[in-house]
Coordinates of C-alpha atoms in Angstrom, one line a residue:
M1 CA 40.4 116.8 171.1
A2 CA 42.1 119.2 168.6
R3 CA 45.2 117.9 166.9
T4 CA 47.7 119.4 164.4
A5 CA 48.3 117.9 161.0
V6 CA 51.1 119.1 158.7
F7 CA 50.8 118.4 155.0
F8 CA 54.1 118.5 153.1
H9 CA 53.9 119.1 149.3
A10 CA 56.3 119.8 146.5
H11 CA 54.5 122.5 144.4
P12 CA 51.4 124.6 144.6
D13 CA 48.4 122.6 143.4
D14 CA 49.7 119.3 144.7
E15 CA 47.7 119.8 147.9
A16 CA 44.5 120.2 145.8
L17 CA 45.1 117.0 143.9
L18 CA 46.0 114.6 146.7
T19 CA 45.0 115.8 150.1
A20 CA 42.5 118.7 149.8
G21 CA 39.5 116.7 151.0
T22 CA 41.4 115.4 154.1
M23 CA 42.7 118.9 154.9
A24 CA 39.2 120.4 154.6
M25 CA 37.7 117.6 156.8
L26 CA 40.3 118.1 159.5
A27 CA 39.8 121.8 159.5
A28 CA 36.0 121.4 159.8
E29 CA 36.5 119.1 162.7
G30 CA 38.4 121.8 164.5
H31 CA 41.9 120.5 164.0
R32 CA 44.8 122.8 163.1
V33 CA 46.0 122.3 159.5
V34 CA 49.4 123.5 158.3
L35 CA 50.6 123.4 154.7
V36 CA 54.3 123.3 153.9
V37 CA 55.4 123.6 150.3
A38 CA 58.9 123.0 149.1
T39 CA 58.9 125.1 145.9
A40 CA 56.9 127.8 144.1
G41 CA 56.4 125.6 141.1
E42 CA 58.1 128.2 138.8
R43 CA 58.9 125.6 136.2
G44 CA 55.4 124.2 135.8
L45 CA 53.8 124.1 132.3
A46 CA 51.5 127.1 132.1
E47 CA 50.5 130.0 129.8
L48 CA 52.8 132.3 131.9
P49 CA 56.5 132.0 131.3
H50 CA 58.8 130.2 133.7
G51 CA 60.4 132.2 136.4
E52 CA 59.4 134.9 138.8
E53 CA 56.1 135.7 137.1
L54 CA 54.9 132.2 137.3
A55 CA 56.2 131.7 140.8
A56 CA 54.3 134.8 142.0
A57 CA 51.1 133.6 140.3
R58 CA 51.3 130.1 141.7
T59 CA 52.1 131.4 145.2
G60 CA 49.0 133.5 145.1
E61 CA 47.0 130.5 143.9
L62 CA 48.4 128.5 146.8
Y63 CA 47.2 130.9 149.4
A64 CA 43.8 131.1 147.8
S65 CA 43.5 127.3 147.9
A66 CA 44.7 127.2 151.5
A67 CA 42.0 129.7 152.5
V68 CA 39.3 127.6 150.8
L69 CA 40.5 124.5 152.7
G70 CA 40.7 126.2 156.1
V71 CA 44.4 126.0 156.4
A72 CA 45.7 127.9 159.5
R73 CA 49.3 128.4 158.3
V74 CA 51.2 128.2 155.0
V75 CA 55.0 127.7 155.0
L76 CA 57.1 128.1 151.8
L77 CA 60.5 126.5 152.1
G78 CA 61.8 128.4 149.1
Y79 CA 63.6 125.7 147.1
G80 CA 63.7 125.9 143.3
D81 CA 61.3 123.9 141.3
S82 CA 63.4 121.0 139.8
G83 CA 61.1 120.7 136.8
L84 CA 60.2 117.5 135.0
D85 CA 62.0 116.1 132.0
T86 CA 59.5 113.5 130.8
A87 CA 61.8 112.3 128.1
S88 CA 64.3 111.0 130.7
M89 CA 61.8 109.6 133.2
G90 CA 63.2 106.1 132.8
E91 CA 66.9 107.2 132.8
N92 CA 67.5 109.7 135.6
G93 CA 64.2 110.0 137.3
G94 CA 63.0 112.9 135.1
V95 CA 65.6 115.4 136.4
G96 CA 66.5 117.9 133.7
D97 CA 70.0 119.4 133.2
D98 CA 68.6 122.9 133.1
R99 CA 67.3 122.9 136.7
P100 CA 68.1 125.9 138.9
D101 CA 71.1 126.0 141.3
N102 CA 68.8 125.7 144.3
A103 CA 66.6 122.9 142.9
F104 CA 64.8 121.0 145.6
I105 CA 66.1 117.7 144.2
D106 CA 69.7 118.8 144.8
A107 CA 69.0 120.0 148.4
D108 CA 70.9 118.3 151.2
I109 CA 68.3 116.0 152.7
E110 CA 69.5 116.5 156.3
E111 CA 69.4 120.3 156.0
A112 CA 66.0 120.3 154.4
A113 CA 64.7 117.8 156.9
Q114 CA 65.9 120.0 159.8
R115 CA 63.9 122.9 158.3
L116 CA 60.8 120.9 158.1
A117 CA 61.4 119.4 161.5
A118 CA 61.5 122.9 163.0
V119 CA 58.0 123.5 161.7
L120 CA 56.8 120.1 163.1
K121 CA 58.3 120.9 166.5
E122 CA 57.0 124.5 166.6
E123 CA 53.5 123.2 165.8
S124 CA 53.8 120.1 168.1
A125 CA 52.5 118.2 165.1
D126 CA 50.6 114.9 165.6
L127 CA 50.8 114.0 161.9
L128 CA 52.8 114.6 158.8
T129 CA 51.8 113.6 155.3
I130 CA 54.4 113.1 152.5
Y131 CA 54.3 111.0 149.3
D132 CA 54.9 107.4 148.6
P133 CA 58.4 106.2 147.6
A134 CA 57.6 106.5 143.9
G135 CA 56.7 110.2 144.4
G136 CA 53.2 109.5 143.1
Y137 CA 53.8 109.7 139.3
G138 CA 57.6 110.0 139.7
H139 CA 58.3 113.7 139.7
P140 CA 61.8 114.2 141.2
D141 CA 60.5 116.8 143.7
H142 CA 57.8 114.4 144.9
V143 CA 60.4 111.7 145.5
Q144 CA 62.5 114.3 147.5
V145 CA 59.4 115.1 149.6
Y146 CA 59.3 111.5 150.6
R147 CA 63.0 111.4 151.5
V148 CA 63.0 114.7 153.4
G149 CA 59.7 114.1 155.1
Q150 CA 60.7 110.7 156.4
R151 CA 63.8 112.1 158.0
A152 CA 62.0 115.2 159.4
A153 CA 59.4 113.1 161.1
D154 CA 62.1 111.0 162.7
I155 CA 64.0 114.2 163.9
A156 CA 60.8 115.8 165.3
G157 CA 59.3 112.5 166.7
T158 CA 56.1 113.1 164.9
P159 CA 53.7 110.3 166.0
I160 CA 52.0 109.6 162.6
L161 CA 53.6 109.6 159.2
L162 CA 51.2 109.1 156.3
E163 CA 52.2 108.7 152.6
A164 CA 49.5 110.4 150.4
T165 CA 48.9 108.3 147.4
V166 CA 46.3 106.9 145.0
N167 CA 44.9 103.4 144.8
R168 CA 46.6 102.3 141.6
D169 CA 44.2 99.4 140.8
P170 CA 40.9 101.2 140.1
L171 CA 42.8 104.2 138.7
L172 CA 44.3 102.0 136.0
K173 CA 41.0 100.4 135.1
A174 CA 39.3 103.8 134.9
L175 CA 42.1 105.4 132.8
R176 CA 42.1 102.5 130.3
L177 CA 38.3 102.7 130.0
A178 CA 38.4 106.5 129.5
Q179 CA 41.2 106.1 126.9
R180 CA 38.7 104.5 124.6
F181 CA 36.5 107.5 124.5
Y182 CA 38.8 110.5 125.3
R183 CA 42.1 111.8 124.0
F184 CA 44.2 112.7 127.0
P185 CA 46.6 115.7 126.9
P186 CA 50.1 114.9 125.4
E187 CA 51.8 114.9 128.8
F188 CA 49.4 112.4 130.2
D189 CA 50.7 108.9 129.5
V190 CA 48.4 106.2 130.8
R191 CA 51.2 103.6 130.7
S192 CA 53.2 105.6 133.3
F193 CA 50.5 104.8 135.9
E194 CA 51.4 101.1 135.8
R195 CA 54.3 102.0 138.1
A196 CA 52.8 105.1 139.8
Y197 CA 51.3 105.5 143.2
S198 CA 50.5 102.4 145.4
P199 CA 48.6 99.1 144.9
G200 CA 45.5 98.6 147.0
D201 CA 47.0 95.9 149.2
V202 CA 49.5 98.3 150.8
I203 CA 47.0 101.2 151.4
T204 CA 46.1 101.5 155.1
H205 CA 43.9 104.6 155.1
R206 CA 40.8 105.2 153.0
V207 CA 39.4 108.5 154.0
N208 CA 35.9 109.3 152.9
V209 CA 35.9 113.0 151.8
R210 CA 32.7 113.1 149.7
R211 CA 31.2 115.8 151.9
F212 CA 34.1 118.0 151.0
T213 CA 34.4 117.4 147.3
K214 CA 32.9 120.9 146.5
V215 CA 35.7 122.4 148.7
K216 CA 38.2 120.2 147.0
R217 CA 37.0 121.3 143.6
A218 CA 37.3 124.9 144.7
S219 CA 40.8 124.2 145.8
M220 CA 41.7 122.8 142.4
A221 CA 40.0 125.8 140.7
A222 CA 42.2 128.2 142.6
H223 CA 45.2 127.0 140.6
T224 CA 44.1 128.7 137.4
S225 CA 47.6 128.8 135.9
Q226 CA 47.8 125.0 135.9
A227 CA 44.5 124.4 134.1
S228 CA 45.9 125.1 130.7
G229 CA 49.3 125.5 128.9
G230 CA 51.3 123.6 126.3
D231 CA 49.2 122.1 123.6
G232 CA 45.8 122.2 125.3
D233 CA 44.0 121.4 128.5
R234 CA 46.2 120.2 131.4
T235 CA 45.3 117.3 133.6
L236 CA 43.9 119.7 136.2
G237 CA 41.7 121.4 133.6
V238 CA 40.3 118.0 132.6
M239 CA 39.5 117.1 136.2
L240 CA 37.6 120.4 136.7
K241 CA 35.4 119.5 133.7
I242 CA 34.2 116.3 135.3
P243 CA 30.4 116.6 136.2
G244 CA 29.5 116.9 139.9
P245 CA 28.2 113.4 140.6
L246 CA 31.1 111.7 138.8
Y247 CA 33.6 114.1 140.5
R248 CA 32.3 113.0 143.9
L249 CA 32.7 109.4 142.9
V250 CA 36.2 109.8 141.5
F251 CA 37.6 112.2 144.2
G252 CA 35.5 111.2 147.2
T253 CA 38.2 109.0 148.7
E254 CA 41.8 109.9 149.6
W255 CA 44.3 107.2 150.2
Y256 CA 47.3 107.0 152.6
V257 CA 49.9 104.4 153.6
R258 CA 51.3 104.1 157.1
R259 CA 54.2 101.7 156.8
E260 CA 54.3 100.4 160.4
L261 CA 50.7 99.1 160.3
P262 CA 50.3 95.4 159.4
P263 CA 49.1 94.4 155.9
G264 CA 45.4 94.5 155.5
S265 CA 44.9 97.4 158.0
R266 CA 41.9 99.6 157.2
R267 CA 41.7 103.0 158.8
T268 CA 39.2 105.7 157.9
H269 CA 40.6 108.7 159.7
P270 CA 44.1 110.1 159.8
F271 CA 44.1 110.3 163.6
D272 CA 42.6 106.8 164.2
D273 CA 45.7 105.6 166.0
L274 CA 46.1 108.5 168.4
P275 CA 44.6 108.3 171.9
R276 CA 41.3 110.2 172.2
E277 CA 42.5 112.0 175.3
T278 CA 45.8 112.9 176.9

């Protein structure tokens, strides 16, 4: 039977990187997919200057990505992009002093959660995805998604809460191998992934999305402003250059953690624990 899944992300392009395959799969199966994004990503590194111009561009890219994935509804919460101060990642979580007054990281968690919960209730959502407690690679807005999303699911009584993540173990192995042959962009520090995302032993869902990697790649490609900027190719730009067969191997699985499941659980579909019929 048709279900409703709400995917909560911090910035435009986050949906493409972590959950696009799952979103496309659920939409193709006839489920309703809703995408909620906290900010417009107006402080992201790009060729366009920070501010309204970049926000407008990234919002347009978000809607293009959503259309490719089969998303039924996009909701923008309208918070300011907190930005990322990589120099202070170990001191204050990467939060810069020059962030806007309405930065998402400074939002009242209860107020933000009530806004997200209103969407969950309106949609009668069966599932909400957020990030893991580390916020993936530690961006302050990603950590805030985890906090706000947890509370919103509790308020709305959403049955399934999944933390979108990456299996850290094979990722580290692959990055260390690639580092021998490829010079990563300056903002890409392989060592930072030693504490990022989630180890394999806590992951409960491994979703096979290989049939949807072309759609996932198109979702990534929609975010053209994030493919370059700064001193050269951005991480997204590098990912888009990966040859098709290798891309399917690298991006053909999406990982999630459902905290209330016992260790060692292995689920293959986001809705596995919901009854087939009501």
